[in-house]
Short mmCIF file of C-alpha atoms in Angstrom, two decimals:
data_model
loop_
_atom_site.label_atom_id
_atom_site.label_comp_id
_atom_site.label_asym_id
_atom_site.label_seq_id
_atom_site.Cartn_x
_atom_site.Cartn_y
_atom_site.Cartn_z
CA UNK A 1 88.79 51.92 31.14
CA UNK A 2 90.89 49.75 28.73
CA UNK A 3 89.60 49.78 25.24
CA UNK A 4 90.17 45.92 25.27
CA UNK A 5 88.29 45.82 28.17
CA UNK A 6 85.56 48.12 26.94
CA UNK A 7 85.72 45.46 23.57
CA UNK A 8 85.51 42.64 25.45
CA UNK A 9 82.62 44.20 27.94
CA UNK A 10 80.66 44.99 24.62
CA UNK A 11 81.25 41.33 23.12
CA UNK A 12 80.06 40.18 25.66
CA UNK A 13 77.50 41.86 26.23
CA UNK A 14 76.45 41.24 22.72
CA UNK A 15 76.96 37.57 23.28
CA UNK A 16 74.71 37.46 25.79
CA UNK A 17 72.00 39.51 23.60
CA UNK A 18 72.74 37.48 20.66
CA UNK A 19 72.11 33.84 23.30
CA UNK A 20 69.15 35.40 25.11
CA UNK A 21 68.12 36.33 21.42
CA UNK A 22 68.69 32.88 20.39
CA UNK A 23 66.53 31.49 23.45
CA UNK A 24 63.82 33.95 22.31
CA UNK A 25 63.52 32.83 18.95
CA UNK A 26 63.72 29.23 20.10
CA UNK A 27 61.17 29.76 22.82
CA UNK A 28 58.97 31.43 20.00
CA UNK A 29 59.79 28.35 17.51
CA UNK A 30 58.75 25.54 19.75
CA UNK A 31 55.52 27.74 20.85
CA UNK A 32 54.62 28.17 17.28
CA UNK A 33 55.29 24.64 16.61
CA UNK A 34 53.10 23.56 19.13
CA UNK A 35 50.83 25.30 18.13
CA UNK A 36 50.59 24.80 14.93
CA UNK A 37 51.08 20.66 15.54
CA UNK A 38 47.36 22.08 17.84
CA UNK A 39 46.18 23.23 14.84
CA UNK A 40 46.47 20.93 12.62
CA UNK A 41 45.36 18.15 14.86
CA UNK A 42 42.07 19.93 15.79
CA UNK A 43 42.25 20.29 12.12
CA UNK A 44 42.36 16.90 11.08
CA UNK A 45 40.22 16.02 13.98
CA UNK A 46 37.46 18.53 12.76
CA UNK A 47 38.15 16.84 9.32
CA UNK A 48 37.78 13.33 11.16
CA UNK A 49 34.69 14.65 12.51
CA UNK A 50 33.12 16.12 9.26
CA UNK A 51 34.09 13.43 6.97
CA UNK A 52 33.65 10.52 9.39
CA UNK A 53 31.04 8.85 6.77
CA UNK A 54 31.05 9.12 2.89
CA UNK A 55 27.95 8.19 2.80
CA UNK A 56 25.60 10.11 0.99
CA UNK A 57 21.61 8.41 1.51
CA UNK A 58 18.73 9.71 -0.45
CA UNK A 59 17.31 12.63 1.92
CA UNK A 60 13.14 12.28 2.35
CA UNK A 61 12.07 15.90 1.22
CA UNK A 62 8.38 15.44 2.07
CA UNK A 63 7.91 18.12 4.58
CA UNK A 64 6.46 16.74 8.56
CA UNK A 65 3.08 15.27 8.38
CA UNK A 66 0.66 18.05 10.47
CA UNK A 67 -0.72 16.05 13.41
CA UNK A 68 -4.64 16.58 12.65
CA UNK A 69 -7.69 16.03 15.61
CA UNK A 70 -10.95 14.77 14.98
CA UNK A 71 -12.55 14.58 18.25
CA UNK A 72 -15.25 16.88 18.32
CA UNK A 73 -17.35 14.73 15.28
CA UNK A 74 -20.46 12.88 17.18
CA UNK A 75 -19.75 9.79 16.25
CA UNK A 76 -16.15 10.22 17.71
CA UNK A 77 -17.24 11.78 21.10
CA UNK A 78 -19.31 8.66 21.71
CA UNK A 79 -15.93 6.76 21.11
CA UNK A 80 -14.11 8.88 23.26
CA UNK A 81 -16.21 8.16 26.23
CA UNK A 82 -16.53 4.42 25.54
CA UNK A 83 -12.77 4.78 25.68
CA UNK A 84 -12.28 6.68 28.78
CA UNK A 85 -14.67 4.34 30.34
CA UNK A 86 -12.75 1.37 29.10
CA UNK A 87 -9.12 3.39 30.30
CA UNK A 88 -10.74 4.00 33.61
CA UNK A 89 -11.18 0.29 34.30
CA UNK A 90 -7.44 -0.41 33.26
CA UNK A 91 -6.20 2.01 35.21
CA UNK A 92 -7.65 0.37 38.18
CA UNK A 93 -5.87 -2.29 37.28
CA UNK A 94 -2.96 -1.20 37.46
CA UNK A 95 -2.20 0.39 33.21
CA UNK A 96 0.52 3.20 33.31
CA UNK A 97 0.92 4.42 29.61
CA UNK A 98 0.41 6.62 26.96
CA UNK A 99 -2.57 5.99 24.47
CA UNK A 100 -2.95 6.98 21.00
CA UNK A 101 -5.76 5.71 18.24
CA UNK A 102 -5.99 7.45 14.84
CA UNK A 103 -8.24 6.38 12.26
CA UNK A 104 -8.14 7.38 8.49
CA UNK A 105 -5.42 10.04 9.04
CA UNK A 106 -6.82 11.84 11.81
CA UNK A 107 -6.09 11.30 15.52
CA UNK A 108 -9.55 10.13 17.37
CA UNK A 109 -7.83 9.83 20.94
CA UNK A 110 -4.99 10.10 22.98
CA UNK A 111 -4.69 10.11 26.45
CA UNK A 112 -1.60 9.52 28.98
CA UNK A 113 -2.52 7.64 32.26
CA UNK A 114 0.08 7.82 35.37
CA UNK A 115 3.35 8.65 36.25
CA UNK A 116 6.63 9.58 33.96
CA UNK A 117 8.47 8.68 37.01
CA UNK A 118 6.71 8.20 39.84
CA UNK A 119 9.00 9.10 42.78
CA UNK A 120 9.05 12.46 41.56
CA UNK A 121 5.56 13.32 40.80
CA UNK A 122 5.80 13.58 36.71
CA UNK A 123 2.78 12.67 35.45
CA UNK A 124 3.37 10.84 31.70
CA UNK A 125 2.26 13.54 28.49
CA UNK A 126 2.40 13.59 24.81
CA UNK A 127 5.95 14.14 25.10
CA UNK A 128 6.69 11.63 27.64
CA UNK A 129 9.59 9.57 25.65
CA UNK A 130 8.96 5.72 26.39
CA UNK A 131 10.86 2.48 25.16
CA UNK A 132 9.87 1.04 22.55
CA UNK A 133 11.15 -2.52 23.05
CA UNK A 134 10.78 -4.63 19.86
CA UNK A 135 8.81 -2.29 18.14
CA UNK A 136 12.13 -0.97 17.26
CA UNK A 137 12.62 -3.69 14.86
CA UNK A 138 9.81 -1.92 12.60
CA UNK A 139 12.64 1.07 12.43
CA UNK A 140 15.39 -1.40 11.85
CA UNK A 141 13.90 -3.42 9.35
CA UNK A 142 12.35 -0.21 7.63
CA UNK A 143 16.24 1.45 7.66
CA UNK A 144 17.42 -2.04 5.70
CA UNK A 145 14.93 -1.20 3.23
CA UNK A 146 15.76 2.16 2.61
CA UNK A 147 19.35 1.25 2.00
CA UNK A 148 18.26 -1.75 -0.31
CA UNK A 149 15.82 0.42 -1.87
CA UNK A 150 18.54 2.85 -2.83
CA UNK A 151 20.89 0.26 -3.96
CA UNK A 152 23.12 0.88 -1.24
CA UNK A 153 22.81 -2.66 -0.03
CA UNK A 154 21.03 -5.88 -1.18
CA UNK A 155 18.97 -8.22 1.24
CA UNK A 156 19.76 -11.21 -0.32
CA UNK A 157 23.59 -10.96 0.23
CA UNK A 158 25.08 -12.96 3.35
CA UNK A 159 25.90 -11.11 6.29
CA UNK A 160 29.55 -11.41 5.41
CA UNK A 161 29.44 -9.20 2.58
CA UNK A 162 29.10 -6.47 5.25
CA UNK A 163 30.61 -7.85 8.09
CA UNK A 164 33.96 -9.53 7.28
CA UNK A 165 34.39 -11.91 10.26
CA UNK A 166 30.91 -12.91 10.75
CA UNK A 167 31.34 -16.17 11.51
CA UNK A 168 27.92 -18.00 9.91
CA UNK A 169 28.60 -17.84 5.78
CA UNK A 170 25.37 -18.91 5.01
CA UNK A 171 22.88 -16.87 6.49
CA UNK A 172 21.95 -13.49 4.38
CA UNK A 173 20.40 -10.08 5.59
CA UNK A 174 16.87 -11.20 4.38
CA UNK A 175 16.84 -14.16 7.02
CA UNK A 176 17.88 -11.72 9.88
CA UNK A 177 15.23 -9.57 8.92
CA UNK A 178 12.50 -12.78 8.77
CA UNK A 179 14.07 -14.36 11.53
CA UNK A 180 14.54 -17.55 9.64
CA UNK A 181 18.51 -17.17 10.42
CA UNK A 182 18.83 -19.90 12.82
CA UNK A 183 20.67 -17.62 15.52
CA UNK A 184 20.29 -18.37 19.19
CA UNK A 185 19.30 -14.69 20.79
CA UNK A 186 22.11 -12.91 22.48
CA UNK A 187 20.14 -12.38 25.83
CA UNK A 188 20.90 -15.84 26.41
CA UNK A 189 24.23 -16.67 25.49
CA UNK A 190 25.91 -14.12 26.28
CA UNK A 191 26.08 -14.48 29.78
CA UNK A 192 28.21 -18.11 28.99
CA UNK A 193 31.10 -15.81 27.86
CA UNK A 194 30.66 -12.69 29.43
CA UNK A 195 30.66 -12.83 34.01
CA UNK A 196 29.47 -8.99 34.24
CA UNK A 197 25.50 -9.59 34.24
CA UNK A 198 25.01 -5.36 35.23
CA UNK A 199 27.04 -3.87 33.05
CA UNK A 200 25.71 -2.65 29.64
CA UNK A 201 27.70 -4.15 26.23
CA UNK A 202 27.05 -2.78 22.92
CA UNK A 203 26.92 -4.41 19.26
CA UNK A 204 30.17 -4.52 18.71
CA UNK A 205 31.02 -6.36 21.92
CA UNK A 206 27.96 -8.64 20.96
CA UNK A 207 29.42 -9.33 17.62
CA UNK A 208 33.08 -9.99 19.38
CA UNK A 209 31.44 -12.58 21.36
CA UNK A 210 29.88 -14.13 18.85
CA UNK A 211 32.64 -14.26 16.52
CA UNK A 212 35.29 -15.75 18.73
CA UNK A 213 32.59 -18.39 20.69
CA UNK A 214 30.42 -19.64 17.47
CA UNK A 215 27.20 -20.05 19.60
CA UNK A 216 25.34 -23.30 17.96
CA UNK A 217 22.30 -22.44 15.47
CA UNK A 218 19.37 -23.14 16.88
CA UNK A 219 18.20 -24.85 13.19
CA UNK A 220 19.59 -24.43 9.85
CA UNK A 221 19.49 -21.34 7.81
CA UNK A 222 16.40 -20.23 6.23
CA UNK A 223 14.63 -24.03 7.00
CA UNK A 224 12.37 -22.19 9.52
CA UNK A 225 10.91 -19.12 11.74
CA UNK A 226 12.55 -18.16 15.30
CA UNK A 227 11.79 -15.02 16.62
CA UNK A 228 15.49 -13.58 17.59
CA UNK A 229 16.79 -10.59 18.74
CA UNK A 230 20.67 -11.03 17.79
CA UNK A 231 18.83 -10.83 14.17
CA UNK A 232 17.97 -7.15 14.97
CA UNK A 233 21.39 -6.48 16.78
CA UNK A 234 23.37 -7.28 13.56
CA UNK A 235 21.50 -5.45 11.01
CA UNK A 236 22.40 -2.59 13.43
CA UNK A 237 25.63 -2.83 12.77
CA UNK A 238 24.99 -3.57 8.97
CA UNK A 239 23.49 -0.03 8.93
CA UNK A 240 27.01 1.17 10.57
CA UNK A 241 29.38 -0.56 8.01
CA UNK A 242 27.25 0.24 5.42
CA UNK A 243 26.57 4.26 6.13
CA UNK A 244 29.76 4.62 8.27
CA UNK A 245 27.81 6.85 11.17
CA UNK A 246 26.47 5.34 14.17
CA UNK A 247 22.77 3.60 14.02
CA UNK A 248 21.37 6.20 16.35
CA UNK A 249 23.35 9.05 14.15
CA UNK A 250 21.59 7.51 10.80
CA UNK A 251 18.47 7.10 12.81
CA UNK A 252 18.05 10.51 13.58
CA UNK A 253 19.66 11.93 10.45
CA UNK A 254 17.70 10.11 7.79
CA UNK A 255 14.55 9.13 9.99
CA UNK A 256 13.78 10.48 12.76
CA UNK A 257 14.49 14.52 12.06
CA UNK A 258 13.11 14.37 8.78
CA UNK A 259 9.37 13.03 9.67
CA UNK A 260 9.23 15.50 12.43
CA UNK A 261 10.13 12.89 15.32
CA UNK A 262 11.75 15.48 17.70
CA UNK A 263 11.04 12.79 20.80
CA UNK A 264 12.30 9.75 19.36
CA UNK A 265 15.69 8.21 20.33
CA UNK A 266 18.07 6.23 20.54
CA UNK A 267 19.14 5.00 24.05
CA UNK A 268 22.56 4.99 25.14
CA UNK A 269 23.27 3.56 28.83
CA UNK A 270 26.26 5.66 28.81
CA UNK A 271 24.47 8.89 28.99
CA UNK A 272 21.47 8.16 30.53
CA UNK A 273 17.74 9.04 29.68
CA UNK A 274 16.67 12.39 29.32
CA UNK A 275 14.39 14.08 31.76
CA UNK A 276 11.00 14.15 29.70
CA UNK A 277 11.88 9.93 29.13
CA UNK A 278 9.69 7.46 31.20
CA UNK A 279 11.16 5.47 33.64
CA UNK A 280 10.37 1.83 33.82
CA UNK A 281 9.06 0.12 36.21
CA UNK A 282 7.96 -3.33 37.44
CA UNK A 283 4.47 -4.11 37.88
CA UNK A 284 4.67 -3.50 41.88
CA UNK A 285 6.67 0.44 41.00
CA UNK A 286 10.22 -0.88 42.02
CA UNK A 287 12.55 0.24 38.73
CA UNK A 288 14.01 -1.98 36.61
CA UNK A 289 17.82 -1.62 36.66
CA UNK A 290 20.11 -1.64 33.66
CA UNK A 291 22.03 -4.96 32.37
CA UNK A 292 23.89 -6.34 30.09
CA UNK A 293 21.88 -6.01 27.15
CA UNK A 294 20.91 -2.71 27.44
CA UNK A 295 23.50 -1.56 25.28
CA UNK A 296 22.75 -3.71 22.64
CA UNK A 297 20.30 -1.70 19.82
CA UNK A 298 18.44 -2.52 16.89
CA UNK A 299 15.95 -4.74 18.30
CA UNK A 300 15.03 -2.36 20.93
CA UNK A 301 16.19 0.52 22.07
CA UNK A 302 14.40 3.27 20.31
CA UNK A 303 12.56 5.57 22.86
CA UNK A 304 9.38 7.66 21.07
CA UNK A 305 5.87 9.18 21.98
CA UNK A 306 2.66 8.20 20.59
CA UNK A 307 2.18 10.84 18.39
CA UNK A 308 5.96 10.71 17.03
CA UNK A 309 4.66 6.71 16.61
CA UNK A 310 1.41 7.92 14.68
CA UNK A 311 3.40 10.26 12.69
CA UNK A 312 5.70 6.90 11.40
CA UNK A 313 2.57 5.38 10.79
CA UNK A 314 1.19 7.24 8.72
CA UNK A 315 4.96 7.87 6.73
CA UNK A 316 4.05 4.34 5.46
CA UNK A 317 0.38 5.74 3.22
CA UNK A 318 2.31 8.47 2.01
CA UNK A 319 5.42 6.50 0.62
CA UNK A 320 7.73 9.31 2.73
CA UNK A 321 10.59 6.63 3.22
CA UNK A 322 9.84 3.46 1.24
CA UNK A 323 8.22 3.40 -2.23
CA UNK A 324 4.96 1.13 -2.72
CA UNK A 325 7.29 -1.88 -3.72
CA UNK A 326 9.67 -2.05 -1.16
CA UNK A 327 6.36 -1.55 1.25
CA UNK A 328 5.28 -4.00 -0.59
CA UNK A 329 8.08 -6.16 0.58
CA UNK A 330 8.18 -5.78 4.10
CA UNK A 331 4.06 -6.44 4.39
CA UNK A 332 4.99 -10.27 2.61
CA UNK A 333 4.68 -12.65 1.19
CA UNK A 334 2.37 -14.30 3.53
CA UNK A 335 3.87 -18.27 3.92
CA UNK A 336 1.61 -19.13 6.54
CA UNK A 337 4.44 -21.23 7.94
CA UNK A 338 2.03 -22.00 11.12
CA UNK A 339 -1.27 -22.54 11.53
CA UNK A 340 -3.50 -19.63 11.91
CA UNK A 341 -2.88 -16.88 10.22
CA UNK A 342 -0.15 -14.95 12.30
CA UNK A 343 3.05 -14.07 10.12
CA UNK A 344 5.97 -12.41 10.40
CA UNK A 345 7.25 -9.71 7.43
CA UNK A 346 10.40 -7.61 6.97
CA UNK A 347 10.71 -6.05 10.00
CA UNK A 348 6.62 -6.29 10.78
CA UNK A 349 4.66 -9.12 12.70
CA UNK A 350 0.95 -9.74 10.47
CA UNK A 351 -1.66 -11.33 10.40
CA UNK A 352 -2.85 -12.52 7.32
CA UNK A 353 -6.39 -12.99 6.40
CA UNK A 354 -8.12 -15.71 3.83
CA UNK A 355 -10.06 -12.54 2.49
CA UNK A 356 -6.19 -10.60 1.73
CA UNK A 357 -6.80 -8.42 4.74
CA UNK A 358 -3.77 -8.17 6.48
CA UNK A 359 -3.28 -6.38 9.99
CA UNK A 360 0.50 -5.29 10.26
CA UNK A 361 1.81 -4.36 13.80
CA UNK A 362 4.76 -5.56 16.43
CA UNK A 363 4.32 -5.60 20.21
CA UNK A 364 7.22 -5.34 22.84
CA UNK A 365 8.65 -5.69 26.04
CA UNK A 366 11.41 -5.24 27.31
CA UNK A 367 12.18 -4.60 31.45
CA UNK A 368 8.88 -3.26 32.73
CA UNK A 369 8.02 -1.60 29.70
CA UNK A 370 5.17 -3.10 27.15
CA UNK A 371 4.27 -1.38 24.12
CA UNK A 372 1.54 -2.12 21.26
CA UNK A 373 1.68 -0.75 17.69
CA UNK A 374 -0.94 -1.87 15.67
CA UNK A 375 -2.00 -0.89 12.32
CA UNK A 376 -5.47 -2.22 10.35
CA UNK A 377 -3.86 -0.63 6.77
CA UNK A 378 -7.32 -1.35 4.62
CA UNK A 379 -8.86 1.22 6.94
CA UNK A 380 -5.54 3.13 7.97
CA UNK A 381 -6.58 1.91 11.84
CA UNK A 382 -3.82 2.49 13.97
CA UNK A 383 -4.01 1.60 17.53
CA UNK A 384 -0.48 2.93 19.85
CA UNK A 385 -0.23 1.77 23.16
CA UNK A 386 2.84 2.55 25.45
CA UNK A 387 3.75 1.21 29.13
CA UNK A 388 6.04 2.02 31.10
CA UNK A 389 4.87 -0.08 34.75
CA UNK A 390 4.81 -3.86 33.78
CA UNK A 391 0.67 -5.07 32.85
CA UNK A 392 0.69 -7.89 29.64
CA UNK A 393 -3.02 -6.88 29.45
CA UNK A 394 -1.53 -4.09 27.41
CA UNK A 395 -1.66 -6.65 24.27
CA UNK A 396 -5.57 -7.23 24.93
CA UNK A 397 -6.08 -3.73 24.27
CA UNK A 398 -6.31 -3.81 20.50
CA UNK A 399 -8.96 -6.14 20.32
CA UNK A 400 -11.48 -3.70 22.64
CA UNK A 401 -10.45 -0.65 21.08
CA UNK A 402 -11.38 -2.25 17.67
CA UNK A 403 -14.84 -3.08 19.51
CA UNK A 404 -15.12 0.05 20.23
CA UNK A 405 -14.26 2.44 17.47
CA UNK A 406 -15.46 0.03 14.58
CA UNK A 407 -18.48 -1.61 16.68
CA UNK A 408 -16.87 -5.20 15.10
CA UNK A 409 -14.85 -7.61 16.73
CA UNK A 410 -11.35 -7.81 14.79
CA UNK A 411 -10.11 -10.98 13.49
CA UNK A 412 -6.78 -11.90 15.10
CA UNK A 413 -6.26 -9.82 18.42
CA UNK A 414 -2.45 -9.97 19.22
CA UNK A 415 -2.37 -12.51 22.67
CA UNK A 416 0.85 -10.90 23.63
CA UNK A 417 3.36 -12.42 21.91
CA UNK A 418 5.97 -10.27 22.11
#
């Protein structure tokens, strides 16, 4: 063979090495470059992830209060069977709910009547999740606190000082949480601007709605009391601009988790309820569907048990979240703005007493679900009720139960307002 030939045969032949060594290392390049471009997105993502809020709240170190049972006392077995006798007659006609009644620290009863969910056969138990309704404003309002309490907010700003394009100057986070802010409630208006009626919105959209149709007040600020929901709704999101995490992430970080609330929630229509949560129901067992509103959280949406309720109840006497003088603060003052003596706190509905007794609690309903919290503080009385079939009698209960465990009628039984 030529020697030019055998030359050119071997440059060649290197050529083609040299290319197909060129491909390889170009191959290997763009792999590695991908991959690293992987990396450091899942890096910056993970970063995104961990760093998401800044926000650094004051952590409650008290350790979970010990459920304690005092059932077995004389006194308190008469109780009991007053109360199962009383139970039994609501049952009949037609109660479906969980039922807890402490009194001085210690639980005296708690019983669960009916069905979880009903088509299925699950009876309701102590850890049988139900929706709290309004009584998530308590939560709400007591979240507002903590942040004021800790300087990381102050009630007496406006709204706007948190939320940039809210589009009422005037009105400050102390009127949401009194409901003397004037704003129409959001389960009404709404559906003006927004055609879908089934499916759920959240805050956000809520807010968007509100800021680009201006709604009418119903009065002007802080002249008088509404009861509102949209109040509840934005101080929601306050809690989000202010912490930067999700309500239901703050909720469970700096509330619920630390006071040993391992069934309370917050619901999100997107994923659905858990199994151990109650379904509702209307009063003839046909379940209530979700709608628009069930999105929207703050002034409801917090799903919890009665003894996960007794154990936030009783947070309050040991000063686990709020100190004595933001307490204080959300029990009054008492401006008996109608007459009677029915009030409404920060956060808490009251009833305030000539004598300085007050009784702090908040009621709820929302879809077939009515629910009862109601506290007697002089005595630490606490009286939890939860439904999850429709039956308004639920808001009689307190005043029997009183009857029964105190043998005195109690001033200023709740009548249902909700």
């Amino acid at each position: 063979m030529p020697l030019e030939e055998i030359n050119c045969n071997s440059v060649n032949k290197n050529r083609d090495n040299n290319m197909q060594h060129t491909k390889q290392f170009y191959i290997v390049t763009f792999l590695l470059s991908l991959l690293l471009i992987a990396c450091h997105s899942n890096s910056q993502q993970a970063s995104a992830r961990t760093s998401k809020s800044n926000f650094k709240g004051t952590p409650i170190t008290t350790p979970p209060m010990p459920l304690v049972y005092d059932t077995m006392a004389p006194q308190n077995r008469e109780i009991i069977a007053q109360l199962d006798k009383f139970y039994a007659a609501q049952v009949r006609a037609g109660f479906n709910g969980n039922v807890l009644i402490g009194y001085k620290g210690h639980i005296i009863y708690e019983r669960a009547y009916g069905y979880s969910n009903r088509e299925r056969k699950i009876p309701l138990g102590p850890n049988s999740s139900c929706q709290l309704a309004s009584v998530t404003k308590t939560f709400t309002g007591a979240a507002i606190l903590y942040l004021h309490q800790h300087k990381h907010l102050d009630i007496d700003q406006p709204v706007t000082a948190y939320i940039k394009d809210f589009p009422y100057p005037n009105i400050t986070l102390r009127m949401l949480l009194d409901h003397r802010s004037g704003l129409p409630d959001y389960t009404k208006w709404v559906p003006n601007y927004n055609s879908d009626q089934r499916t759920p919105i959240y805050n956000d959209e809520m807010l968007r709605l509100m800021t680009k149709n201006r709604p009418h007040l119903e009065f002007k600020a802080d002249t008088r009391f509404t009861y509102c929901n949209t109040n509840y709704a934005v101080l929601a999101k306050v809690i989000e601009v202010v912490t930067e995490m999700k309500y239901s992430d703050f909720m469970t970080q700096y509330i619920f988790q630390p006071l040993g609330m391992m069934h309370t929630f917050v619901y999100d229509p997107a994923k659905g309820l858990p199994g151990d949560a109650a379904i509702s129901y209307r009063y003839n067992w046909v379940r209530e569907p979700d709608m628009f509103a069930d999105g929207v959280y703050g002034d409801k949406g917090i799903y919890s048990t009665p003894e996960d309720m007794y154990r936030w109840d009783q947070s309050f006497y040991r000063n686990t979240l709020l100190n004595p003088e933001t307490i204080d603060l959300a029990y009054g003052p008492c401006s008996f703005e109608r007459p009677g003596v029915k009030n409404y706190g920060l956060g808490w509905r009251m009833l305030c007493f000539p004598n300085g007794n007050k009784v702090i609690y908040h009621n709820g309903w929302w879809h077939g679900n009515n629910t009862s919290f109601y506290r007697l503080i002089k005595d630490n009385f606490t009286i939890v009720v939860l439904g999850n079939k429709f039956n308004k009698s639920i808001y009689r209960h307190a005043g029997a139960i009183c009857n029964i465990v105190r043998g005195t009628s109690a001033d200023g039984t709740t009548d249902g307002e909700e």
